[in-house]
PDB file of C-alpha atoms in Angstrom:
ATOM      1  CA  UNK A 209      50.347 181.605 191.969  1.00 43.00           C
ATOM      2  CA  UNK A 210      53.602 180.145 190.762  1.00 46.00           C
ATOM      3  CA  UNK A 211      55.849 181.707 188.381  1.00 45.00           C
ATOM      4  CA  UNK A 212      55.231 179.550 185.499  1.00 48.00           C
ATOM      5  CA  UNK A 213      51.467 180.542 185.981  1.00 49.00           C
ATOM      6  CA  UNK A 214      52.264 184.162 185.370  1.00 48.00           C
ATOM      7  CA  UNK A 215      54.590 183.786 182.929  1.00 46.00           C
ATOM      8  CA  UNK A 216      51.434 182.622 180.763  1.00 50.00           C
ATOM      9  CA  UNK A 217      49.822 185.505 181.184  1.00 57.00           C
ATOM     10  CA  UNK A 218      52.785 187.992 181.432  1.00 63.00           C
ATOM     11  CA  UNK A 219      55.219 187.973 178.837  1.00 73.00           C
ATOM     12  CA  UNK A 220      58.590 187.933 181.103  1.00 85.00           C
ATOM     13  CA  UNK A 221      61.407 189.673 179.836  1.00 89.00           C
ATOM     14  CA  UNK A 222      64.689 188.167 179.530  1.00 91.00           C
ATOM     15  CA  UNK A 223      67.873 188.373 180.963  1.00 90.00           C
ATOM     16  CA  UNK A 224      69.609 190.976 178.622  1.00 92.00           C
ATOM     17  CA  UNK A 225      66.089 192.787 178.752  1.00 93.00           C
ATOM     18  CA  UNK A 226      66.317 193.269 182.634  1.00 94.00           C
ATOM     19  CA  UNK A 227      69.719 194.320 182.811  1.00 95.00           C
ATOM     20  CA  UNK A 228      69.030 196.500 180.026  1.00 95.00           C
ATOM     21  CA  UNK A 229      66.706 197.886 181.663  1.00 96.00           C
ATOM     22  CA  UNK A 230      68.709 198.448 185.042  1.00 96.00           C
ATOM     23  CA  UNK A 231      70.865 200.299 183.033  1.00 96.00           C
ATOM     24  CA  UNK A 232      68.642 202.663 181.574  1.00 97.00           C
ATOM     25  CA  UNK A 233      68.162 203.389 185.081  1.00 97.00           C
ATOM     26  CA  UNK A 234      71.243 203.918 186.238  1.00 97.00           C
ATOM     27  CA  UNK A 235      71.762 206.574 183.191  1.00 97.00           C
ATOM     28  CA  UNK A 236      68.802 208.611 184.211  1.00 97.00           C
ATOM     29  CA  UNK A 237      69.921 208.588 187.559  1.00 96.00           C
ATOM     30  CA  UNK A 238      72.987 210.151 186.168  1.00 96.00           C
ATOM     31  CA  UNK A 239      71.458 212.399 183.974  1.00 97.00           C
ATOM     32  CA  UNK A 240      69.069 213.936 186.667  1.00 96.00           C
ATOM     33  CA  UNK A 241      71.871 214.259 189.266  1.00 96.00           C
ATOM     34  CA  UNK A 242      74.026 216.067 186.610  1.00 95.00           C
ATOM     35  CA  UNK A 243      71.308 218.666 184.939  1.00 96.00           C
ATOM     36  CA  UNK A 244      68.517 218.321 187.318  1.00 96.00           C
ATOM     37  CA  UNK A 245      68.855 220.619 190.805  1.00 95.00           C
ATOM     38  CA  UNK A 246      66.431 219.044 192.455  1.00 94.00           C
ATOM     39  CA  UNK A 247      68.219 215.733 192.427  1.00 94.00           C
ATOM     40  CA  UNK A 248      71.493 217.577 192.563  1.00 95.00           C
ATOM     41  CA  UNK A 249      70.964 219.092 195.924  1.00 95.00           C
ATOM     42  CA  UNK A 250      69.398 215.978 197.575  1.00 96.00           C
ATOM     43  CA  UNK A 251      71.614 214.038 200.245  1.00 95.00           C
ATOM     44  CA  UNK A 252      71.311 210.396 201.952  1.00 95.00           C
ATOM     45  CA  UNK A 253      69.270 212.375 205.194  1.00 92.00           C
ATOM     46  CA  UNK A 254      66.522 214.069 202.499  1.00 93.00           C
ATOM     47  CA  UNK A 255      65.737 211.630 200.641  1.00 94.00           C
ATOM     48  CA  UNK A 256      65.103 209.354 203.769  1.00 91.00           C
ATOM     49  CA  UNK A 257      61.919 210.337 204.742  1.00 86.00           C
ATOM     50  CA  UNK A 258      60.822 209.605 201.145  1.00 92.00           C
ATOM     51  CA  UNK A 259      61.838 206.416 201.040  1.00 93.00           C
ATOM     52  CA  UNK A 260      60.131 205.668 204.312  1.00 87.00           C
ATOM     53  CA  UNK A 261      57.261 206.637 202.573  1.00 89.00           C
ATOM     54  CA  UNK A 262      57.793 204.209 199.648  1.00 93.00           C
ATOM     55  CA  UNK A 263      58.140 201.746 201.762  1.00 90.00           C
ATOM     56  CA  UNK A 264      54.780 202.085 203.206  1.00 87.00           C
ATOM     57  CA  UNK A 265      53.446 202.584 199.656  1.00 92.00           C
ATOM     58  CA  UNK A 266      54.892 199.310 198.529  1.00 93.00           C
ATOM     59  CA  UNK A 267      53.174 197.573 201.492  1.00 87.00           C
ATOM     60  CA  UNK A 268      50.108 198.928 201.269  1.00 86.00           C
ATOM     61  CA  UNK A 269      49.876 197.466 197.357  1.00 92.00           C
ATOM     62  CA  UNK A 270      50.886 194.540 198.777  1.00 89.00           C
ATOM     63  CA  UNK A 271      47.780 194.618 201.227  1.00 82.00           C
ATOM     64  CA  UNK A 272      45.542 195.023 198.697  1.00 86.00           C
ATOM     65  CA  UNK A 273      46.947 192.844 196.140  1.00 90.00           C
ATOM     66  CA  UNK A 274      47.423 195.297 193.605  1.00 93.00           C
ATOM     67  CA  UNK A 275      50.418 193.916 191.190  1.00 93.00           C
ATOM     68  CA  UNK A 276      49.988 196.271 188.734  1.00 93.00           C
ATOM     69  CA  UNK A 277      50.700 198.857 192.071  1.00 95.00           C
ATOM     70  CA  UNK A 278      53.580 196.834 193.496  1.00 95.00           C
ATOM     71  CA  UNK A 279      55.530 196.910 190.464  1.00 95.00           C
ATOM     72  CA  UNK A 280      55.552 200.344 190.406  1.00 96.00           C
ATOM     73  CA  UNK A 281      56.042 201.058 193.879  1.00 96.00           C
ATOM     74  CA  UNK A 282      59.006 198.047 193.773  1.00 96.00           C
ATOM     75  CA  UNK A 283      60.515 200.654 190.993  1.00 96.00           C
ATOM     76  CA  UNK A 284      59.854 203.397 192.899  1.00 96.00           C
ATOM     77  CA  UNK A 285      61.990 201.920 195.560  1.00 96.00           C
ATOM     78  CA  UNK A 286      64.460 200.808 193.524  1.00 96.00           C
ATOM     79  CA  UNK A 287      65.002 204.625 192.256  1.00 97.00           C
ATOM     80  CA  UNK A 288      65.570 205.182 195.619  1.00 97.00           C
ATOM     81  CA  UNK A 289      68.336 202.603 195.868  1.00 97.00           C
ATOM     82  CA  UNK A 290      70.326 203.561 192.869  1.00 97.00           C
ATOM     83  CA  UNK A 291      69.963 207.534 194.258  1.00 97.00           C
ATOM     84  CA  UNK A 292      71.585 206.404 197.265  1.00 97.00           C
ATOM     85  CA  UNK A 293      74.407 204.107 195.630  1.00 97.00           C
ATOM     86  CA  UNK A 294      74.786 207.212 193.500  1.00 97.00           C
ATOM     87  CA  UNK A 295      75.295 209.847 196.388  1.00 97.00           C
ATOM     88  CA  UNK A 296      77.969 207.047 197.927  1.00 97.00           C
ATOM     89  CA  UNK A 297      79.597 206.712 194.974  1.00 96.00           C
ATOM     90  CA  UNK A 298      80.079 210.996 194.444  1.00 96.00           C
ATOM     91  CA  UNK A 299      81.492 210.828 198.228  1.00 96.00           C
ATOM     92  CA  UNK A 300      84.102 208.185 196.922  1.00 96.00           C
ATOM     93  CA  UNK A 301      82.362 205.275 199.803  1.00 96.00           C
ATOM     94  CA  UNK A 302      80.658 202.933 197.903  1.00 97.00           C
ATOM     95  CA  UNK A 303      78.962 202.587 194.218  1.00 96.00           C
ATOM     96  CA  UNK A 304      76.013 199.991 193.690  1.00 96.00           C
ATOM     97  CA  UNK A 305      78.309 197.409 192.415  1.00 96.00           C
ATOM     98  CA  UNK A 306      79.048 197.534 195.968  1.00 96.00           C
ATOM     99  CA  UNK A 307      75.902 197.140 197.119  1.00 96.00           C
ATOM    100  CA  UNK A 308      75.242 194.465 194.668  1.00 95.00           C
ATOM    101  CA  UNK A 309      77.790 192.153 195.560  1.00 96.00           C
ATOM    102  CA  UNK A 310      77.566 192.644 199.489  1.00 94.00           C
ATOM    103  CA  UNK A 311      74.236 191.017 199.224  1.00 94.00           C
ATOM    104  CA  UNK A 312      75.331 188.500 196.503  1.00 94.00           C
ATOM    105  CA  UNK A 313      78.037 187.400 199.300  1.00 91.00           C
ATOM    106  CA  UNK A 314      75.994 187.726 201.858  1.00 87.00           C
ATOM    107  CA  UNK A 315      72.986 185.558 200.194  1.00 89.00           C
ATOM    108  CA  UNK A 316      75.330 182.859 198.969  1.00 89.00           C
ATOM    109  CA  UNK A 317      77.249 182.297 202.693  1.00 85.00           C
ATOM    110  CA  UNK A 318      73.773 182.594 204.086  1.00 81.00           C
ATOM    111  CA  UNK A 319      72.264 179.355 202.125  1.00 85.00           C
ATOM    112  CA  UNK A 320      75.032 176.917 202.378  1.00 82.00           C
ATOM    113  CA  UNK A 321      71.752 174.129 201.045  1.00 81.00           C
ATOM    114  CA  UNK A 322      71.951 175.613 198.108  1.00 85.00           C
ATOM    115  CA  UNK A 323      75.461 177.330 197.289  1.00 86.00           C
ATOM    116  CA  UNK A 324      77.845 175.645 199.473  1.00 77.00           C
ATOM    117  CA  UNK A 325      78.847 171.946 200.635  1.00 75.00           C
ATOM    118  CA  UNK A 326      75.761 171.416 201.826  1.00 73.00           C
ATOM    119  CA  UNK A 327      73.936 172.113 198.486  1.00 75.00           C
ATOM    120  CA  UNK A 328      71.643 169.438 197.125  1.00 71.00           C
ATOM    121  CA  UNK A 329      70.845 168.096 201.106  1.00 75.00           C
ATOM    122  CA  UNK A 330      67.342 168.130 201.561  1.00 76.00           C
ATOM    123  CA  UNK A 331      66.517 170.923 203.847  1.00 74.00           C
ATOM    124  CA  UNK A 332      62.834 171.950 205.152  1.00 76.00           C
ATOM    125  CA  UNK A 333      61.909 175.836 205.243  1.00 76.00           C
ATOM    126  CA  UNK A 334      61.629 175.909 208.853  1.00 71.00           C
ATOM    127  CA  UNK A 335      64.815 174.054 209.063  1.00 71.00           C
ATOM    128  CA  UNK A 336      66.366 176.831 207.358  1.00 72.00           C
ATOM    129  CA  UNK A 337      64.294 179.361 209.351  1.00 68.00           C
ATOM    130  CA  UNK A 338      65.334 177.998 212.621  1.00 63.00           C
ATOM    131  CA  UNK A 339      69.176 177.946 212.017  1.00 65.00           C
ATOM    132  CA  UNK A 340      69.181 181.654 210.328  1.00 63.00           C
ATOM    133  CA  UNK A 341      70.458 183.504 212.876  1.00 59.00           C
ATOM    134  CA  UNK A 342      72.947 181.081 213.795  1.00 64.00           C
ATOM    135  CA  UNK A 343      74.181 181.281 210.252  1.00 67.00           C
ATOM    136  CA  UNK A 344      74.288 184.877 210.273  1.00 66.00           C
ATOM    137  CA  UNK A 345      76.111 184.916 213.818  1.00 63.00           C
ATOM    138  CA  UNK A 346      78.495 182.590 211.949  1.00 67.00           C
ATOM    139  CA  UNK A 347      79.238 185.128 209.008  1.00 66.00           C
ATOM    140  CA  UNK A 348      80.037 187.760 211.100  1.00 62.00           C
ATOM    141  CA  UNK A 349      82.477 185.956 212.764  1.00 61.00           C
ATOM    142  CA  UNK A 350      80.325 185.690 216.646  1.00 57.00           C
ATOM    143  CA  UNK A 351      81.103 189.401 217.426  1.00 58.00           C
ATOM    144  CA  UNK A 352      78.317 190.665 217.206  1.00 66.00           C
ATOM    145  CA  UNK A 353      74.924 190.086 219.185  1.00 75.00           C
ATOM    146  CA  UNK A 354      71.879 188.837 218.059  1.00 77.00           C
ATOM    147  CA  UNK A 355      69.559 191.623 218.712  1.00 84.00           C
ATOM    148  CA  UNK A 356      72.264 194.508 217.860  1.00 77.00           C
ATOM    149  CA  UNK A 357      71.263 194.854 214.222  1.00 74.00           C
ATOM    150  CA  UNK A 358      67.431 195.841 215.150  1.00 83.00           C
ATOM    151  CA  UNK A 359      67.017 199.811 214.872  1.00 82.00           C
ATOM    152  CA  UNK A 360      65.683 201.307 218.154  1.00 82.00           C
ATOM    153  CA  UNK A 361      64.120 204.218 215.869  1.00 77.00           C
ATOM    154  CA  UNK A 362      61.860 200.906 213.986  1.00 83.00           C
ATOM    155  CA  UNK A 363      58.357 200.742 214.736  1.00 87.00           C
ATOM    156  CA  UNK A 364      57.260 199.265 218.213  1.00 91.00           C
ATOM    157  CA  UNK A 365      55.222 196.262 216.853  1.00 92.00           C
ATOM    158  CA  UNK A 366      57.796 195.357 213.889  1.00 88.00           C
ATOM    159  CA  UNK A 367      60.823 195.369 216.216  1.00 92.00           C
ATOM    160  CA  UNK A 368      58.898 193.293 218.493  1.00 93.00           C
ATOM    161  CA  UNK A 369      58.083 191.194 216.052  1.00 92.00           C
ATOM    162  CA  UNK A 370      61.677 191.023 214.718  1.00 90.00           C
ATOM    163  CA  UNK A 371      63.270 190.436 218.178  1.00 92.00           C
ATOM    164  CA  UNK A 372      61.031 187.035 218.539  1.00 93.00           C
ATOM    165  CA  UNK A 373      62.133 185.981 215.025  1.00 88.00           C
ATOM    166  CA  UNK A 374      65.688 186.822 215.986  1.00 86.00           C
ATOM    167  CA  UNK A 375      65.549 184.970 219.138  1.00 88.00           C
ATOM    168  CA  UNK A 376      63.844 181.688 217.535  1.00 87.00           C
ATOM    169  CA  UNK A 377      66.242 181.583 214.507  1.00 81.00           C
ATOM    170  CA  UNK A 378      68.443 181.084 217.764  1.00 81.00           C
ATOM    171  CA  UNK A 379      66.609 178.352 219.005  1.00 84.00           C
ATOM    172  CA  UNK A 380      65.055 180.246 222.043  1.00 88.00           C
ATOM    173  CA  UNK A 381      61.174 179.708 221.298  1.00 90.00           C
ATOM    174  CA  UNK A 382      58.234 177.648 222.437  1.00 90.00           C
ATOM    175  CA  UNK A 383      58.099 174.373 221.512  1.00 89.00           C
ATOM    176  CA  UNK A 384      54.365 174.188 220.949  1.00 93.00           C
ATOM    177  CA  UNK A 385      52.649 177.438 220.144  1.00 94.00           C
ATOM    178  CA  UNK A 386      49.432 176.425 222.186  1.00 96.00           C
ATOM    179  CA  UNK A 387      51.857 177.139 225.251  1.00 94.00           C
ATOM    180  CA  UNK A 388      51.952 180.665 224.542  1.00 96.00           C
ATOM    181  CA  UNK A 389      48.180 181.498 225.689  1.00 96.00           C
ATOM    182  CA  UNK A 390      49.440 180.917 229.457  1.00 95.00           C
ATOM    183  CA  UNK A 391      51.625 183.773 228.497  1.00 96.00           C
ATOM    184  CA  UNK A 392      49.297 185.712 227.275  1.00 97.00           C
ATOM    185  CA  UNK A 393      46.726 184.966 229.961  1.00 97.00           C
ATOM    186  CA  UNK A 394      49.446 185.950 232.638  1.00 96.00           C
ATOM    187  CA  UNK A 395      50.131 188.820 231.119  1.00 96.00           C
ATOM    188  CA  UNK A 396      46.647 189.689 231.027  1.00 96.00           C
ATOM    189  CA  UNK A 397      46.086 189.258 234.332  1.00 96.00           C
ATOM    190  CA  UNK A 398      49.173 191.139 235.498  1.00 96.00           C
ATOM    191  CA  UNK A 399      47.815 194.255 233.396  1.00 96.00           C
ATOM    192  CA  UNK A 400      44.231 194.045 235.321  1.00 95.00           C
ATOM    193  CA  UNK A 401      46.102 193.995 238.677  1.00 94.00           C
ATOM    194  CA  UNK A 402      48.471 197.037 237.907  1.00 95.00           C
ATOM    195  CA  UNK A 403      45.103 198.846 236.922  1.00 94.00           C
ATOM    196  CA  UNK A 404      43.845 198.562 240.362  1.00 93.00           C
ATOM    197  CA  UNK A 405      46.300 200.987 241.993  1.00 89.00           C
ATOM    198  CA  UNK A 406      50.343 200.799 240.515  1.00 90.00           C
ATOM    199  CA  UNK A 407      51.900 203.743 239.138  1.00 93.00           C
ATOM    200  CA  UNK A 408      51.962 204.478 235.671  1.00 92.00           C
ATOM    201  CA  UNK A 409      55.454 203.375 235.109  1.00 93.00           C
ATOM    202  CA  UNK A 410      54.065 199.964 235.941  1.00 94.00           C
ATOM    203  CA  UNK A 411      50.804 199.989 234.211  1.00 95.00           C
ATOM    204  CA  UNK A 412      52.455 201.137 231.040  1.00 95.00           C
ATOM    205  CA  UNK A 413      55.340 198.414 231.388  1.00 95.00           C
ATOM    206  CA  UNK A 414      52.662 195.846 231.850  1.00 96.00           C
ATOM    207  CA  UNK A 415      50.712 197.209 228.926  1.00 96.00           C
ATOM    208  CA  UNK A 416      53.840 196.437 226.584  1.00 96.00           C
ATOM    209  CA  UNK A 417      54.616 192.898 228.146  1.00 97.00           C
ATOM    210  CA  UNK A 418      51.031 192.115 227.473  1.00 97.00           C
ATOM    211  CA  UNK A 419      51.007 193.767 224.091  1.00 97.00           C
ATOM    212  CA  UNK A 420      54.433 191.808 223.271  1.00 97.00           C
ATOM    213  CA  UNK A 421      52.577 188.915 224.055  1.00 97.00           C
ATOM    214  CA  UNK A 422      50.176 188.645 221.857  1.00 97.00           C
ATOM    215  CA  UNK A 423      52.446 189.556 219.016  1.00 96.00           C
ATOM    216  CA  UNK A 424      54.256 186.520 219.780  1.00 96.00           C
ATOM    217  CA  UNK A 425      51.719 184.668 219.885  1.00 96.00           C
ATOM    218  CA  UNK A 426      50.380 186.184 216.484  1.00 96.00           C
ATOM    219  CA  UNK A 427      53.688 185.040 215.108  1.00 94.00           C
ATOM    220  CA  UNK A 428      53.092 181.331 216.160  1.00 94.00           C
ATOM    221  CA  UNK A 429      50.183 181.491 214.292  1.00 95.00           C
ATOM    222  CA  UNK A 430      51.708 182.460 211.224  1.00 92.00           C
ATOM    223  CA  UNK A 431      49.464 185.928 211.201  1.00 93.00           C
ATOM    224  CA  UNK A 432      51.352 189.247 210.714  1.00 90.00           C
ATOM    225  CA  UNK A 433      50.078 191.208 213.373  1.00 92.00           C
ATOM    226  CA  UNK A 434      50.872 194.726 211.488  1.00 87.00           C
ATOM    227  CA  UNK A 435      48.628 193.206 208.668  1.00 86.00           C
ATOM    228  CA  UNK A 436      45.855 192.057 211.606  1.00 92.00           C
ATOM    229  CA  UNK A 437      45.542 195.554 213.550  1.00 92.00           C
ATOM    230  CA  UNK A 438      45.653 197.128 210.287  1.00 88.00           C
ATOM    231  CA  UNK A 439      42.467 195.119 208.506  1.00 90.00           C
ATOM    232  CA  UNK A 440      41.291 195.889 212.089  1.00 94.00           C
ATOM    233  CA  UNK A 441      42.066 199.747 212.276  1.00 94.00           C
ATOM    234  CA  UNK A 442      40.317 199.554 208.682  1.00 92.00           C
ATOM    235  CA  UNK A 443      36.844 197.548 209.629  1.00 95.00           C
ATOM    236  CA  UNK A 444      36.606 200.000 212.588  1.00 96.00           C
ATOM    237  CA  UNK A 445      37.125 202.813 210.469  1.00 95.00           C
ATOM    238  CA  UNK A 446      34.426 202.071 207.715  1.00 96.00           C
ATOM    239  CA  UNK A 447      31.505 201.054 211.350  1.00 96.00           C
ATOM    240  CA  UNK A 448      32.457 204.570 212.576  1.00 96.00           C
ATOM    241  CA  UNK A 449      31.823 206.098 209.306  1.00 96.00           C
ATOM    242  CA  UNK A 450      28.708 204.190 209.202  1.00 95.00           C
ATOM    243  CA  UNK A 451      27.493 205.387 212.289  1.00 95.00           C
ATOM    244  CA  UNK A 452      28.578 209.400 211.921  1.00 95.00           C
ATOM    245  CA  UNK A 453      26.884 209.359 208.357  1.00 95.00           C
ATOM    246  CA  UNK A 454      23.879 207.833 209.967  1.00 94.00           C
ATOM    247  CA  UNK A 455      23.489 210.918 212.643  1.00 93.00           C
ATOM    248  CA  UNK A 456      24.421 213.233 210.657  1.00 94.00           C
ATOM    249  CA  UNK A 457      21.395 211.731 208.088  1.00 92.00           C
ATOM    250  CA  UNK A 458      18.986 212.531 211.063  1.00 91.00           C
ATOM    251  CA  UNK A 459      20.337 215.927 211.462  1.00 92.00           C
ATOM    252  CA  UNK A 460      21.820 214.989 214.807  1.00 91.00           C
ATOM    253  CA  UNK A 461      25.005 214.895 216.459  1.00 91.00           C
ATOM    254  CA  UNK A 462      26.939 212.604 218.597  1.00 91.00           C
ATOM    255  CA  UNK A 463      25.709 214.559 221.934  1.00 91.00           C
ATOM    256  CA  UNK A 464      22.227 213.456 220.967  1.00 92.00           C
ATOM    257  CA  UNK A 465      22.627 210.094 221.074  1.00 93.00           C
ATOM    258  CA  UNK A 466      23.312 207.468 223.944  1.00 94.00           C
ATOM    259  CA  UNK A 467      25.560 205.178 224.245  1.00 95.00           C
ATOM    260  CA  UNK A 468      23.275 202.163 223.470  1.00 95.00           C
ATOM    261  CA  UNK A 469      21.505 204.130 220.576  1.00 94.00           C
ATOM    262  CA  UNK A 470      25.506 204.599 219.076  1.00 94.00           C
ATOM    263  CA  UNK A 471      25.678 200.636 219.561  1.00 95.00           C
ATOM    264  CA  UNK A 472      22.383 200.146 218.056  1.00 95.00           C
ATOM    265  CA  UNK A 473      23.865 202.082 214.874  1.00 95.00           C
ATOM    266  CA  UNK A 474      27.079 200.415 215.096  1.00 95.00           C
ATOM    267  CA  UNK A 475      25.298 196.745 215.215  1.00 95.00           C
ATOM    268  CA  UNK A 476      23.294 197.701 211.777  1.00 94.00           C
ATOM    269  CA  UNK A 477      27.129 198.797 210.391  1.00 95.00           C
ATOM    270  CA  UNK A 478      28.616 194.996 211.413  1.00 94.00           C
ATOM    271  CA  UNK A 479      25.211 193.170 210.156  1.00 95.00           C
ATOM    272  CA  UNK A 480      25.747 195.160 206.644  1.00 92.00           C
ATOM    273  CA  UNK A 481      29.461 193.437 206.731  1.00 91.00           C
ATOM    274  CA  UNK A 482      31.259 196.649 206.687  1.00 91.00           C
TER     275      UNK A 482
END
């Protein structure tokens, strides 16, 4: 839905509204850390883990396609921003003008199309996508590498996925995404061998090459794979209720049941669409 579409049925505040509105923030972020000793005591390592978890919440309204629960969560988040430029700024590092104008620089020598000499050039979306690491290589001046800004504390699957779209903003990608199954497929194969005698070390390494396989080739396909084993995790999670309610409804318990009757169960779950 384009802007314009939900501007019709939103009214959209202006431009003095928003930055009112940013300000009001920024004064009850002052107040609290003044008179309130919760907020006085906090610190950039407690309040963290709690913006970890707003992260999460955010996505998970996203998921749903709640907007009514993303804009909350997005100011939610956004607290969590100003408490931080707020802590920097007691500390005498940084304030969020600071922050604000990093990214401003940042976003304007990132998109030469639009802000620099190259503005007005026509320039495709996966033109820009492809070239964005060189840009950024470019900004900071070619000292440091590609893959050095990915935390080794992010999640398995995301940095995974964030290495590939590192490497192909670098150019260093397959040129047709239908060659990536012969990946996959060796991979596959590599795992089945190491499962018929190597050591653990070796099954588990071949586990994660086959595993960062298919998340590449998830990203050729233009399918987030958190999103996919999530919707996944989910569907298995409603057939497995399914099938414990419907024991428990006959009074018995998983030890009762074979294998085949738990599939029989679990078939009924999938043909009722959960």
């Amino acid at each position: 839905m384009s802007y314009i579409c939900i501007a019709k049925r939103l009214k959209m505040h202006s431009r003095e509204e928003k930055l009112q509105a940013f300000g009001r923030l920024l004064d009850i972020m002052d107040t609290l850390r003044e008179k309130c000793p919760w907020n006085a005591e906090q610190t950039f390592d407690s309040i963290r883990r709690l913006t970890e978890e707003e992260v999460y919440e955010l996505s998970e309204t996203i998921l749903e396609g709640d907007r009514p629960g993303t804009a909350k969560e997005i100011g939610d988040l956004l607290y969590h921003m100003v408490f931080y430029a707020r802590i920097g700024q007691e500390e005498g590092a940084f304030d969020i003008a600071d922050s604000i104008n990093k990214v401003c620089d940042k976003m304007v020598f990132r998109h030469p199309h639009v802000f620099g000499p190259e503005a007005g050039k026509e320039t495709s979306a996966k033109e820009i996508a492809d070239t964005w690491e060189l840009v950024k290589a470019k900004e900071k001046g070619g000292n440091k590498r590609v893959m050095a800004g990915i935390p080794k504390a992010m999640p398995a699957m995301l940095k995974a996925l964030s290495m590939q779209e590192k490497a192909r903003g670098c150019g260093f990608d397959w040129e047709k995404k239908e060659d990536v199954w012969d990946k996959v497929k060796e991979e596959c194969s590599e795992v089945s061998e190491a499962a018929a005698g190597a050591s653990d070390e070796q099954l588990e390494m071949e586990f994660g090459d086959l595993l960062f396989a298919v998340i590449n080739a998830a990203r050729l396909y233009g399918v987030d794979p958190e999103t996919a084993l999530s919707r996944s995790s989910e569907k298995f999670r409603r057939r497995f209720t399914y099938l414990e309610e419907q024991t428990l409804r006959k009074g018995l318990s998983f030890r009762d049941l074979t294998l085949a009757q738990m599939d029989a169960i679990w078939d009924e779950a999938k043909a009722q669409g959960l």
